[in-house]
mmCIF file of C-alpha atoms and ligand atoms in Angstrom:
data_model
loop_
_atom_site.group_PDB
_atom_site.id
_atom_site.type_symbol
_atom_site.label_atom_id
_atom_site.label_comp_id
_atom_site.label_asym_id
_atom_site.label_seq_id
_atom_site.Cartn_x
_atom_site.Cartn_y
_atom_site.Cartn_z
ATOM 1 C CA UNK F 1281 66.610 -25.774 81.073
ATOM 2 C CA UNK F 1282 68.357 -28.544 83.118
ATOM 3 C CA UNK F 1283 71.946 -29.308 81.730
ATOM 4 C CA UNK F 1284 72.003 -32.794 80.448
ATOM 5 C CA UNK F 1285 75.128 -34.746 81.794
ATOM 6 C CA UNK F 1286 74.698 -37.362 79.340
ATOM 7 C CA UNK F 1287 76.445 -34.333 77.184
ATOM 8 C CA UNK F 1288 79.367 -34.477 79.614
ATOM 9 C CA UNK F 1289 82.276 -37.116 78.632
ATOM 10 C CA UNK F 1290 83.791 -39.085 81.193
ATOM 11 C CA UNK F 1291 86.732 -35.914 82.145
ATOM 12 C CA UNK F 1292 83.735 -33.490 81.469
ATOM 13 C CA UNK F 1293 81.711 -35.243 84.206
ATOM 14 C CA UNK F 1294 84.805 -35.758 86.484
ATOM 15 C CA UNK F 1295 85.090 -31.813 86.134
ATOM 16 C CA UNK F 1296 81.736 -30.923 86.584
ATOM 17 C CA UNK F 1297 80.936 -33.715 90.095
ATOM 18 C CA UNK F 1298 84.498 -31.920 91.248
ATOM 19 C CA UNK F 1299 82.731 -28.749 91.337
ATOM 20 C CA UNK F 1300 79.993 -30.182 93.750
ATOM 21 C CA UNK F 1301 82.252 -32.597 96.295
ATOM 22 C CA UNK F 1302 85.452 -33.469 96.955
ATOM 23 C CA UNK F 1303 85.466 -37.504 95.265
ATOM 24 C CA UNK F 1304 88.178 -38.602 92.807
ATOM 25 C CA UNK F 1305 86.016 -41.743 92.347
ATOM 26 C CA UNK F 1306 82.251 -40.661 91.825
ATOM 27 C CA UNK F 1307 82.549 -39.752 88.301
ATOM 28 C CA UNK F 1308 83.056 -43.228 87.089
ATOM 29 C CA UNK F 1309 80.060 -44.307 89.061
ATOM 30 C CA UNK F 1310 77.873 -42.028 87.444
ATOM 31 C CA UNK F 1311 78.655 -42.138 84.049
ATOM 32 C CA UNK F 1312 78.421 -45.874 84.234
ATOM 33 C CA UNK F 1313 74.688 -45.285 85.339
ATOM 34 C CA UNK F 1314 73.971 -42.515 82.774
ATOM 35 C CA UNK F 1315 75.289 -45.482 79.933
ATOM 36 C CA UNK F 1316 72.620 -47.846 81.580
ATOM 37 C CA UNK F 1317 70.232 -45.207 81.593
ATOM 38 C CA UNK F 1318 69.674 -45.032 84.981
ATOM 39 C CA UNK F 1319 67.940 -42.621 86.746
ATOM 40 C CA UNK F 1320 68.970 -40.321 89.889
ATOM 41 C CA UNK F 1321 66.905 -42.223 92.332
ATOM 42 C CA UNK F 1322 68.479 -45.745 90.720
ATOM 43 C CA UNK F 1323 71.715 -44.383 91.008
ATOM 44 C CA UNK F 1324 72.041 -46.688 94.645
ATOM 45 C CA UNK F 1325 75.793 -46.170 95.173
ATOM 46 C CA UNK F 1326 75.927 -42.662 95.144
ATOM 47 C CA UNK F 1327 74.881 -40.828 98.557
ATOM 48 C CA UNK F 1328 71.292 -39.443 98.566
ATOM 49 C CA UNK F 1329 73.033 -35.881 99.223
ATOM 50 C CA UNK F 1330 74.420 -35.779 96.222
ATOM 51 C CA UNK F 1331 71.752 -37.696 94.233
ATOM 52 C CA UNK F 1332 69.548 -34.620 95.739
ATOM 53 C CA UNK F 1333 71.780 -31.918 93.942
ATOM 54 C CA UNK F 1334 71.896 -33.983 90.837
ATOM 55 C CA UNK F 1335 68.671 -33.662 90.649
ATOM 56 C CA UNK F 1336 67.994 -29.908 91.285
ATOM 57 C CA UNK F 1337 70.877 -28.810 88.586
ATOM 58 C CA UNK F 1338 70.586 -31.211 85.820
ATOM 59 C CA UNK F 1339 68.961 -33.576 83.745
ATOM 60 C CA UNK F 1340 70.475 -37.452 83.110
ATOM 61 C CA UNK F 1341 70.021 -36.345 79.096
ATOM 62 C CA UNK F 1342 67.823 -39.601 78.711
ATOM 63 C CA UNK F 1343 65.243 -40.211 76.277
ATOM 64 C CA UNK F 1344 62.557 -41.187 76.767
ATOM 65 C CA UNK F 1345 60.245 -43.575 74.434
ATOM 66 C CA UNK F 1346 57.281 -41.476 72.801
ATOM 67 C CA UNK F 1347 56.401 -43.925 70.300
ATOM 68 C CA UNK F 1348 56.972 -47.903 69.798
ATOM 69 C CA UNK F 1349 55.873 -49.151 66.817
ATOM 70 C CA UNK F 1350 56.175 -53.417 65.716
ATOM 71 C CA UNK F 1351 56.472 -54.419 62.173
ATOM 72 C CA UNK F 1352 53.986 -57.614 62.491
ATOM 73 C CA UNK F 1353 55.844 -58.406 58.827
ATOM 74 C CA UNK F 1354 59.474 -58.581 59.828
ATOM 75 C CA UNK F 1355 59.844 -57.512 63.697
ATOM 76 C CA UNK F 1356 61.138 -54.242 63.058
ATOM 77 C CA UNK F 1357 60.805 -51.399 65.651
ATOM 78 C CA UNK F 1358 60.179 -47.872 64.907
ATOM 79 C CA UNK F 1359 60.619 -45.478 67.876
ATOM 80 C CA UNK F 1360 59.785 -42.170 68.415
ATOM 81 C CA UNK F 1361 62.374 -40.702 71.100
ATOM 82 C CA UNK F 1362 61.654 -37.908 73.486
ATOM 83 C CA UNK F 1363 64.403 -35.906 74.256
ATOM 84 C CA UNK F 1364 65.198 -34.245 77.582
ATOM 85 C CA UNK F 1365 64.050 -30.813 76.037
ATOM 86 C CA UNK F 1366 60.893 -32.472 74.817
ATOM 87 C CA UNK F 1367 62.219 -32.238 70.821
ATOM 88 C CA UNK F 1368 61.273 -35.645 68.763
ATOM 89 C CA UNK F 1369 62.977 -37.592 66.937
ATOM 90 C CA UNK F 1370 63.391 -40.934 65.885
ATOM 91 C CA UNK F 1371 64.900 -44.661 65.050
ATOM 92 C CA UNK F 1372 64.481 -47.899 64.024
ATOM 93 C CA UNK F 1373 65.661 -51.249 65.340
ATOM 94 C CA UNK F 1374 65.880 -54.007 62.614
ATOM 95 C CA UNK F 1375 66.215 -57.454 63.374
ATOM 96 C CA UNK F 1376 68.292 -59.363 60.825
ATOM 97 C CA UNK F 1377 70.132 -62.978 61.068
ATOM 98 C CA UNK F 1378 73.631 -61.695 62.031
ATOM 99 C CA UNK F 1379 72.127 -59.020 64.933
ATOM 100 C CA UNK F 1380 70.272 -56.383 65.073
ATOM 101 C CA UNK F 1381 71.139 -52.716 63.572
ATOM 102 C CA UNK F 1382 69.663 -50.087 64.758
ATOM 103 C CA UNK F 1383 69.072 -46.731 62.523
ATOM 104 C CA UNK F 1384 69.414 -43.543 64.922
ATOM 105 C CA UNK F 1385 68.949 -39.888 64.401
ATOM 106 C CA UNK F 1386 71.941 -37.122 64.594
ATOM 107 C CA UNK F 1387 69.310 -34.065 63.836
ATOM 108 C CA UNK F 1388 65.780 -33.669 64.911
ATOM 109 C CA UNK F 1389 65.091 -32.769 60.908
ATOM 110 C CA UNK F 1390 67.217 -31.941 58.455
ATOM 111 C CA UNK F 1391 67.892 -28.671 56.420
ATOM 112 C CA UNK F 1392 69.536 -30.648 52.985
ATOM 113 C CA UNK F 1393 66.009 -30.219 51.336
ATOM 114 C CA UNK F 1394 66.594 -33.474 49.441
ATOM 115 C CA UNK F 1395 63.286 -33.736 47.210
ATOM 116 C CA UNK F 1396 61.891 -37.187 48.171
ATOM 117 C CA UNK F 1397 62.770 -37.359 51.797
ATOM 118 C CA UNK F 1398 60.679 -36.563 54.568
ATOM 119 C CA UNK F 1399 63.149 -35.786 57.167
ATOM 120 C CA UNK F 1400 63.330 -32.821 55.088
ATOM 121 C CA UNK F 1401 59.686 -31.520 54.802
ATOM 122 C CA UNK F 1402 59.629 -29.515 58.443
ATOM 123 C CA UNK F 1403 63.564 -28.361 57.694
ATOM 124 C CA UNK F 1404 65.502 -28.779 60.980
ATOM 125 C CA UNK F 1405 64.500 -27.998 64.165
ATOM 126 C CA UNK F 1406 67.689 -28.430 66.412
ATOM 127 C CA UNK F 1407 71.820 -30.325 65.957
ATOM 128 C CA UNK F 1408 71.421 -33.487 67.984
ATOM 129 C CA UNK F 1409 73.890 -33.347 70.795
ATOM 130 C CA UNK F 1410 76.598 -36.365 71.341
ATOM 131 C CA UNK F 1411 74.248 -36.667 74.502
ATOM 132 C CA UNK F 1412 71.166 -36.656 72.444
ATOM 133 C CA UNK F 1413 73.032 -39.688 69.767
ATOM 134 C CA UNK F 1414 73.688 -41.715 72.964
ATOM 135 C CA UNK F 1415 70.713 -41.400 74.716
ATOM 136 C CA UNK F 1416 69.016 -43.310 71.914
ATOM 137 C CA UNK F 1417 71.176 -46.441 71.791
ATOM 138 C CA UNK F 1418 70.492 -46.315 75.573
ATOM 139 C CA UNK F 1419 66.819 -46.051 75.357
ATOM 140 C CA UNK F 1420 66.438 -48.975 73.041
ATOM 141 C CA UNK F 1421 69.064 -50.931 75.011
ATOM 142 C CA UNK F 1422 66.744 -50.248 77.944
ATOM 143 C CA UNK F 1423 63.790 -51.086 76.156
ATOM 144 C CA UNK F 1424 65.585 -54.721 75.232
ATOM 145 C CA UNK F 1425 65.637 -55.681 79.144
ATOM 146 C CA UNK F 1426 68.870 -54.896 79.384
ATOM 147 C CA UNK F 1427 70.654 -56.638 77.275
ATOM 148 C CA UNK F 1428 72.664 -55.344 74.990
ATOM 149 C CA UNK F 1429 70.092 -55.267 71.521
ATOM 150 C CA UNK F 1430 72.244 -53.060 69.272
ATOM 151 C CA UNK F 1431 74.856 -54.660 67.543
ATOM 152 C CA UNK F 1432 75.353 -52.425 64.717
ATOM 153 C CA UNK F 1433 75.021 -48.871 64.440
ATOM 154 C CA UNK F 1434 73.367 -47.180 61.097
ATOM 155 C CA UNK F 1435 73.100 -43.172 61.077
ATOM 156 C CA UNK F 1436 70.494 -43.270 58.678
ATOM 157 C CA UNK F 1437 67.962 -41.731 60.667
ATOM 158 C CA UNK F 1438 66.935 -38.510 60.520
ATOM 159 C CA UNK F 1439 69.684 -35.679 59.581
ATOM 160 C CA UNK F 1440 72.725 -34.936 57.793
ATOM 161 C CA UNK F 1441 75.903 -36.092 60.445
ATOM 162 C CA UNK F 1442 78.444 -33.704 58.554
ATOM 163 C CA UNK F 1443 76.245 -30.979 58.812
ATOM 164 C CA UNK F 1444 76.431 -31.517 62.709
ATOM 165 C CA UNK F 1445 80.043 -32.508 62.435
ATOM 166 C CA UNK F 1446 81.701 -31.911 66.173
ATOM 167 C CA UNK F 1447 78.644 -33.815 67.884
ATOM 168 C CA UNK F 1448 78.881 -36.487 65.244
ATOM 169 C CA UNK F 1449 82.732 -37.172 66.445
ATOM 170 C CA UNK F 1450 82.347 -37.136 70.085
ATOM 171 C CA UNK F 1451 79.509 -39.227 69.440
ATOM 172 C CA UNK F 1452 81.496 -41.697 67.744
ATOM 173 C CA UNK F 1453 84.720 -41.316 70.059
ATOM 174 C CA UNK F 1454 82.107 -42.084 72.986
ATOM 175 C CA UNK F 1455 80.587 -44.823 71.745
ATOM 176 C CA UNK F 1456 83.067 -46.616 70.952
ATOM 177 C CA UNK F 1457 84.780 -45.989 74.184
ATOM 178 C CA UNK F 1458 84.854 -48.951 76.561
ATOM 179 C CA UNK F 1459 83.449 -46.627 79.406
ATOM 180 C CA UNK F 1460 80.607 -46.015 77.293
ATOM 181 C CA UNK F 1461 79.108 -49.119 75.208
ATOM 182 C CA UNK F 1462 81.965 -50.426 73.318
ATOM 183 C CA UNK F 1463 80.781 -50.632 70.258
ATOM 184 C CA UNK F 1464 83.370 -50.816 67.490
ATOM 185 C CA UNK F 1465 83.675 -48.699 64.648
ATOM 186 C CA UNK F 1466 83.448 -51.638 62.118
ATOM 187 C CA UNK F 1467 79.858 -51.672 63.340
ATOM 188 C CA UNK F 1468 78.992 -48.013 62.760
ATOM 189 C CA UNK F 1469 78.225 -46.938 59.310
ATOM 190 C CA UNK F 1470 77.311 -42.969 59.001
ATOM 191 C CA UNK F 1471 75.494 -41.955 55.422
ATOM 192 C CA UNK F 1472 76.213 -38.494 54.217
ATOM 193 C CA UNK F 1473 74.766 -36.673 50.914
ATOM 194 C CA UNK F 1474 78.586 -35.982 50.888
ATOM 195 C CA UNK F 1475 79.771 -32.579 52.485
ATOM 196 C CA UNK F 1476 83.075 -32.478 50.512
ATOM 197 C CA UNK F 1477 85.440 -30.209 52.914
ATOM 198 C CA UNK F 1478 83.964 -32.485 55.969
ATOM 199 C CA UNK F 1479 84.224 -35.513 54.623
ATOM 200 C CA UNK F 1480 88.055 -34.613 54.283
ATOM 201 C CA UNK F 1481 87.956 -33.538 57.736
ATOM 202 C CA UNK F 1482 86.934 -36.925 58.728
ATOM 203 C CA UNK F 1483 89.196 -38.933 57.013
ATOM 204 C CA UNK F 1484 91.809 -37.579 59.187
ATOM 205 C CA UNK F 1485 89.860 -38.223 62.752
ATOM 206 C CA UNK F 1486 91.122 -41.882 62.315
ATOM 207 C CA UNK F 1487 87.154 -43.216 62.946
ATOM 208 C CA UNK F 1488 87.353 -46.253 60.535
ATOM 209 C CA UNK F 1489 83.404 -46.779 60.264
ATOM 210 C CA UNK F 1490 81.901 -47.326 57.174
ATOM 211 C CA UNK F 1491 81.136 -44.458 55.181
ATOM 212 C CA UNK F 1492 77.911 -44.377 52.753
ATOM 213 C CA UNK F 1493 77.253 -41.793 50.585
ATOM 214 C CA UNK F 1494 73.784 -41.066 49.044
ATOM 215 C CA UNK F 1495 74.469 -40.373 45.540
ATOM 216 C CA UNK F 1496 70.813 -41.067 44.105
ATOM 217 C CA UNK F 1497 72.175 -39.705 40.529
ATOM 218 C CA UNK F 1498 74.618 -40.782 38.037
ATOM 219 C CA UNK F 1499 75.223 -37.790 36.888
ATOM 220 C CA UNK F 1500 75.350 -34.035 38.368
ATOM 221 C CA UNK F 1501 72.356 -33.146 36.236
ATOM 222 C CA UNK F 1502 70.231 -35.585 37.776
ATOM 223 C CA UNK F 1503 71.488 -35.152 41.168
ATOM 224 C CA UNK F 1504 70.621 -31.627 40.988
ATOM 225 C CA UNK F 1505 67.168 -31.910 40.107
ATOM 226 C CA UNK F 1506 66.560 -33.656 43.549
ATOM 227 C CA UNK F 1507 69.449 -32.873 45.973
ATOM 228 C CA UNK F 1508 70.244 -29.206 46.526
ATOM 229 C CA UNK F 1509 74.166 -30.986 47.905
ATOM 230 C CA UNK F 1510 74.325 -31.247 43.958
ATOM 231 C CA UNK F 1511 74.775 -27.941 43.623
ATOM 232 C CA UNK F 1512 77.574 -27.465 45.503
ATOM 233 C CA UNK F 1513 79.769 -30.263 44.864
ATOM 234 C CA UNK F 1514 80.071 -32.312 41.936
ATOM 235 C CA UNK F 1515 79.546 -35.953 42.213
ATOM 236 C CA UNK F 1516 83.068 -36.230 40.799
ATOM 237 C CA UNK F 1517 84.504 -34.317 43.997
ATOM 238 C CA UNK F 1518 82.274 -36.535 46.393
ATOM 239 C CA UNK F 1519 84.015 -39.832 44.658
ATOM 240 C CA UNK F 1520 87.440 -38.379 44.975
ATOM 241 C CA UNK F 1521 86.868 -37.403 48.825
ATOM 242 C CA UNK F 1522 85.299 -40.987 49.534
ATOM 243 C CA UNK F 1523 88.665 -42.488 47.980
ATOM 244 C CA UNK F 1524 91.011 -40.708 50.309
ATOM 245 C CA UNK F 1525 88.546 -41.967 53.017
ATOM 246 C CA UNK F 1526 89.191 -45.849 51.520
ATOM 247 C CA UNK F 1527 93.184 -44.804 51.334
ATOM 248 C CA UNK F 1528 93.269 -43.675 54.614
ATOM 249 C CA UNK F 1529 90.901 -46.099 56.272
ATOM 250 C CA UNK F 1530 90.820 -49.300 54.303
ATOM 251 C CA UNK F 1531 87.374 -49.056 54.600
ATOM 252 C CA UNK F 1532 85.600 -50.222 51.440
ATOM 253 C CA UNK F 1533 82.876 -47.542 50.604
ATOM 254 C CA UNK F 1534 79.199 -48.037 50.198
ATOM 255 C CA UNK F 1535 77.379 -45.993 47.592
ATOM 256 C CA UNK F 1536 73.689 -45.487 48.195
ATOM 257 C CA UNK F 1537 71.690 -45.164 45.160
ATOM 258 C CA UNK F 1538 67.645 -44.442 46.016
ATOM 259 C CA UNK F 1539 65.895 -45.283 42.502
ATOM 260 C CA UNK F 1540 62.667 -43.364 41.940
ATOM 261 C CA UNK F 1541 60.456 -43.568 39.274
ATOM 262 C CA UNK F 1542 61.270 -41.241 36.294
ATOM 263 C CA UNK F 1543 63.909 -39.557 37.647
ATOM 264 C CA UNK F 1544 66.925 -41.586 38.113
ATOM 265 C CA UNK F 1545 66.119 -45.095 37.056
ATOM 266 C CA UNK F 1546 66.828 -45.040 33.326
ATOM 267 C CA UNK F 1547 69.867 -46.788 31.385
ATOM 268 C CA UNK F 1548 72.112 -43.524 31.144
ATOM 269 C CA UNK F 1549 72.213 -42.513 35.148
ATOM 270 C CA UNK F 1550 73.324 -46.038 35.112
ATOM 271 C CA UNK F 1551 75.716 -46.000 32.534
ATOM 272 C CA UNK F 1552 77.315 -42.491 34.524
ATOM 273 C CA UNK F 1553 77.253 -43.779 37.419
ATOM 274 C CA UNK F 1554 79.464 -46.985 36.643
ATOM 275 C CA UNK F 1555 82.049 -44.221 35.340
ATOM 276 C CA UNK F 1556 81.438 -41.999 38.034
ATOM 277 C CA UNK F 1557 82.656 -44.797 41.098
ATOM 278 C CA UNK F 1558 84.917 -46.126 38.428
ATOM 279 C CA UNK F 1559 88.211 -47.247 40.556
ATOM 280 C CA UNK F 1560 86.634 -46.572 43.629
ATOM 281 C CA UNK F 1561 86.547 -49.437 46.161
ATOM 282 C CA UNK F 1562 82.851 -49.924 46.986
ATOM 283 C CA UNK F 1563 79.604 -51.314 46.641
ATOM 284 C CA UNK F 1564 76.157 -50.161 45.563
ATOM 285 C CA UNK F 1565 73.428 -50.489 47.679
ATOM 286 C CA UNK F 1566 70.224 -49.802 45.273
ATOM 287 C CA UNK F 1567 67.298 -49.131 47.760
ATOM 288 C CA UNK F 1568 63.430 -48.923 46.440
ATOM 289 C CA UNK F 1569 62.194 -45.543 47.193
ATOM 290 C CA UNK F 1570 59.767 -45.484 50.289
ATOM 291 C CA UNK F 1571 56.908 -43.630 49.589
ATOM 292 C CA UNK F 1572 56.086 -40.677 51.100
ATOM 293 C CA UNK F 1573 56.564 -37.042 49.786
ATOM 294 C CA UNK F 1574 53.817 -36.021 46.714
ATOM 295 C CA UNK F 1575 55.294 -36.695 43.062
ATOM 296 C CA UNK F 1576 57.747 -39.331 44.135
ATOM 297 C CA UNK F 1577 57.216 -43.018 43.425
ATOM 298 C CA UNK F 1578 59.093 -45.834 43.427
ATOM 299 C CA UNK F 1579 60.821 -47.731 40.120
ATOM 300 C CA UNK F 1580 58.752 -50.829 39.197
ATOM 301 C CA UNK F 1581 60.323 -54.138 40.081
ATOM 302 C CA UNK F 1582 61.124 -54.275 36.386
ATOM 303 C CA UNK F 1583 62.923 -51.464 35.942
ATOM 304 C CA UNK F 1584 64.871 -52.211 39.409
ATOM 305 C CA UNK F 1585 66.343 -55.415 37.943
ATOM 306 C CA UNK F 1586 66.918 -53.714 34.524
ATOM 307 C CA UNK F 1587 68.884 -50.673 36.270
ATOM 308 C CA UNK F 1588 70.439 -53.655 38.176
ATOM 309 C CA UNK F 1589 71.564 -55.621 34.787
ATOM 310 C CA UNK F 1590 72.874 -52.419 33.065
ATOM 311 C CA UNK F 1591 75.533 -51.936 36.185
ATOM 312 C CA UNK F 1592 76.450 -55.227 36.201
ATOM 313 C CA UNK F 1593 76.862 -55.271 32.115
ATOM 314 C CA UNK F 1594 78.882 -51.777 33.184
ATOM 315 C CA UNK F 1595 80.772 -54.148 35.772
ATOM 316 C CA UNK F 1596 79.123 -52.683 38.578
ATOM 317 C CA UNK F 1597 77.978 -55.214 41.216
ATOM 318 C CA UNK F 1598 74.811 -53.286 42.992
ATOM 319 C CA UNK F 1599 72.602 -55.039 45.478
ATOM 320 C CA UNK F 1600 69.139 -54.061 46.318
ATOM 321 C CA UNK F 1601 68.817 -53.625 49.891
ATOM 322 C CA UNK F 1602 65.534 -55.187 51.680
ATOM 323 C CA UNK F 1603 62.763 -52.797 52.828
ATOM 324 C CA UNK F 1604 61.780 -52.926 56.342
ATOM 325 C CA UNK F 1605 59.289 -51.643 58.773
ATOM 326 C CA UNK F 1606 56.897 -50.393 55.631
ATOM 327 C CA UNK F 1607 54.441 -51.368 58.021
ATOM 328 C CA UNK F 1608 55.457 -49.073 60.284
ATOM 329 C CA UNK F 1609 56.477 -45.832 58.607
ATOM 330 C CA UNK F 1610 59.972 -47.430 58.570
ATOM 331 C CA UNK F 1611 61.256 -44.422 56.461
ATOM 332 C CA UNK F 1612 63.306 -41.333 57.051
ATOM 333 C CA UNK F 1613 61.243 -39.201 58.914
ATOM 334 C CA UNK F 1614 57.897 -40.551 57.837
ATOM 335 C CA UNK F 1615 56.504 -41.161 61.235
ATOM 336 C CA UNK F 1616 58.137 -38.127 62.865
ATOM 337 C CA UNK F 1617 56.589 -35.463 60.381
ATOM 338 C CA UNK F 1618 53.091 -37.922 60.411
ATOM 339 C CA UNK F 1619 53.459 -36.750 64.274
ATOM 340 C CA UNK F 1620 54.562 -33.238 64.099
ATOM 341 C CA UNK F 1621 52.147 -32.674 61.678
ATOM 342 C CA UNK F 1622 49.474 -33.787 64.177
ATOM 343 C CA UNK F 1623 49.739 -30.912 66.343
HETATM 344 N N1 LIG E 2056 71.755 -37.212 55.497
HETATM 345 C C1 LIG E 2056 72.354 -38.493 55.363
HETATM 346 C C2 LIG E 2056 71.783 -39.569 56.239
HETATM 347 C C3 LIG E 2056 70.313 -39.654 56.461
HETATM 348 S S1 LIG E 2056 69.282 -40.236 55.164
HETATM 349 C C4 LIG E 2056 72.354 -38.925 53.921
HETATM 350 O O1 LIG E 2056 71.869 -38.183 53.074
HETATM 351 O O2 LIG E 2056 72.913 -39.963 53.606
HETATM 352 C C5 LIG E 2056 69.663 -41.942 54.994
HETATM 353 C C6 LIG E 2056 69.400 -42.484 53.606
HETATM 354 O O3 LIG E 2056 67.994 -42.630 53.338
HETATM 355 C C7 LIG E 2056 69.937 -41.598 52.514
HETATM 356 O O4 LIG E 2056 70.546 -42.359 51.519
HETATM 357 C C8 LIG E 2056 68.663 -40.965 52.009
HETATM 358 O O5 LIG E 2056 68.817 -40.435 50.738
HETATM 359 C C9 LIG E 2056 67.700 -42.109 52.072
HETATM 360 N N2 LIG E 2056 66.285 -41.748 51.942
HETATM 361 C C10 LIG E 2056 65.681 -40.580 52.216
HETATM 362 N N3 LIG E 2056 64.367 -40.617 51.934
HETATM 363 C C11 LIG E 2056 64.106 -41.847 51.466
HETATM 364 C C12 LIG E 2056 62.933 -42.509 50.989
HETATM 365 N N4 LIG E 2056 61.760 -41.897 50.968
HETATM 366 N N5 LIG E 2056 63.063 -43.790 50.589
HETATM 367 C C13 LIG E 2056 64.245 -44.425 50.626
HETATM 368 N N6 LIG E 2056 65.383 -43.859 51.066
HETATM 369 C C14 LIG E 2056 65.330 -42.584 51.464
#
């Protein structure tokens, strides 16, 4: 297989064209065409001799678009991506009043086995290069015209970042470079089922984004019934790594609480989990459960607003994030594994 040079960073690439012709210059040509997701032949400042070897020895590392799908109830896109190995994965752009966010992938799967997710049902198939991050905030850029869609950064997608941690940080590092697209930290938030030691890791990288952590239990009894994670770390140990992240960063924390029917919606995981983020500088995100994995529904309305009421009498102030794309398979993995599983 063709080495992608969207994996190279700028020095990388400067290292790498060095190799092939003397030019201190070409470098910062190039990568500014792999950012716009050009291809060789668009590449127009760059003589056709070397365009030619480009071609023969490597990929760009683009993706392309496999699948677009458009909410008709609330304009948001779902994409299936195409890597430059032919692996799948995907990402949603969501169209809200202050900009759009987009929702990318850092693993084609995901190996965390979390019970009612369906990034999890076909376990992981490969760690998402900082290439393969980029290449999908290019694609959807592309996809926009050309102007610059994304204005936030959610990775929500598909994977666990921490579990991919070195291709997570140069993905950040690059993003947020202004070679690259410039987008600023205070518009990336990355979601983690909370790998303790890595999480600590990342607190010292100094990437202020905003950190999420999927809790989904109040206590560790509940956690564990759905989240292997649980088993491993105590929600207590998760809490205390997210505060050094808020001491270090400033960055308040968001805790992401999934409520499903039966298993985690009743008046005690709510109870716990006030004393569980007790102190902790945050705020709770309570998200309806998207159907999609056998056994697994989501809490009535009612209940929702009554978990709701007994955090706030616990002086807990939880919002209930909107649902979007259900149209469109707008969950976790949903369309991917609907796709996969077509084969
Ligand atoms: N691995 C990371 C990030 C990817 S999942 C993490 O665990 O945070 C992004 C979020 O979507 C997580 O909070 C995850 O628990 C949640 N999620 C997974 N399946 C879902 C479903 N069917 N409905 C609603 N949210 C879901």
């Amino acid at each position: 297989m063709k080495r992608s040079l969207l994996d190279l960073d700028i020095n990388e690439l400067k290292e790498e064209l060095l190799k092939i012709e003397n030019n201190k210059f070409r470098y910062k040509q190039v990568y500014s065409w792999l950012q716009k997701g050009a291809s060789f032949d668009e590449m127009t400042n760059i003589p056709k001799s070397l365009v030619e070897i480009l071609k023969d020895n490597y990929s760009t590392g683009h993706a392309g678009i496999h699948t677009k799908l458009v909410s008709e109830i609330d304009g948001t896109i779902k994409y299936i991506f195409e890597l430059h190995d032919g692996v799948l994965v995907e990402g949603v752009l969501m169209p809200y009043d202050y900009g759009n966010t987009f929702c990318m992938s850092t693993q084609a799967g995901c190996s965390m086995a979390c019970a009612f997710c369906s990034s999890a049902l076909d376990g992981k198939t490969r760690d998402l290069t900082d290439g393969d991050m980029l290449a999908q905030i290019i694609a959807v850029t592309k996809d926009a015209g050309g102007e610059r869609p994304v204005n936030n950064i959610v990775m929500m997608g598909s994977g666990e970042p921490f579990d991919n941690y070195e291709n997570t940080v140069r993905f950040l590092r690059r993003i947020n470079s202004e070679n690259s697209l410039n987008i600023g930290f205070r518009s990336i938030s990355l979601s983690t089922c909370g790998l303790v030691e890595k999480m600590d890791r990342f607190t010292e990288e100094n990437i202020p984004v905003t950190m999420c952590i999927s809790l989904h239990g109040g206590n560790d009894e509940t956690r564990q019934k759905i989240m292997p994670i649980a088993n491993k770390y105590a929600i207590a140990q998760t809490i205390d790594a997210a505060r050094r992240y808020f001491n270090k960063t400033g960055r308040r924390i968001i805790i992401e609480y999934v409520l499903i029917d039966g298993v985690n919606d009743d008046r005690k995981n709510a109870e716990d989990l006030a004393k569980a983020i007790k102190g902790l500088n945050c705020n709770v995100n309570i998200i309806r459960l998207n159907e999609g994995r056998e056994g697994f529904s989501p809490s009535s309305r009612n209940k929702t607003a009554e978990f709701i009421k007994a955090l706030s009498e616990n002086k807990v102030k939880a919002i209930l994030r909107r649902n979007m794309g259900s149209d469109v398979n707008g969950a976790c993995g949903q369309l991917r594994h609907n796709i996969i599983g077509e084969d």
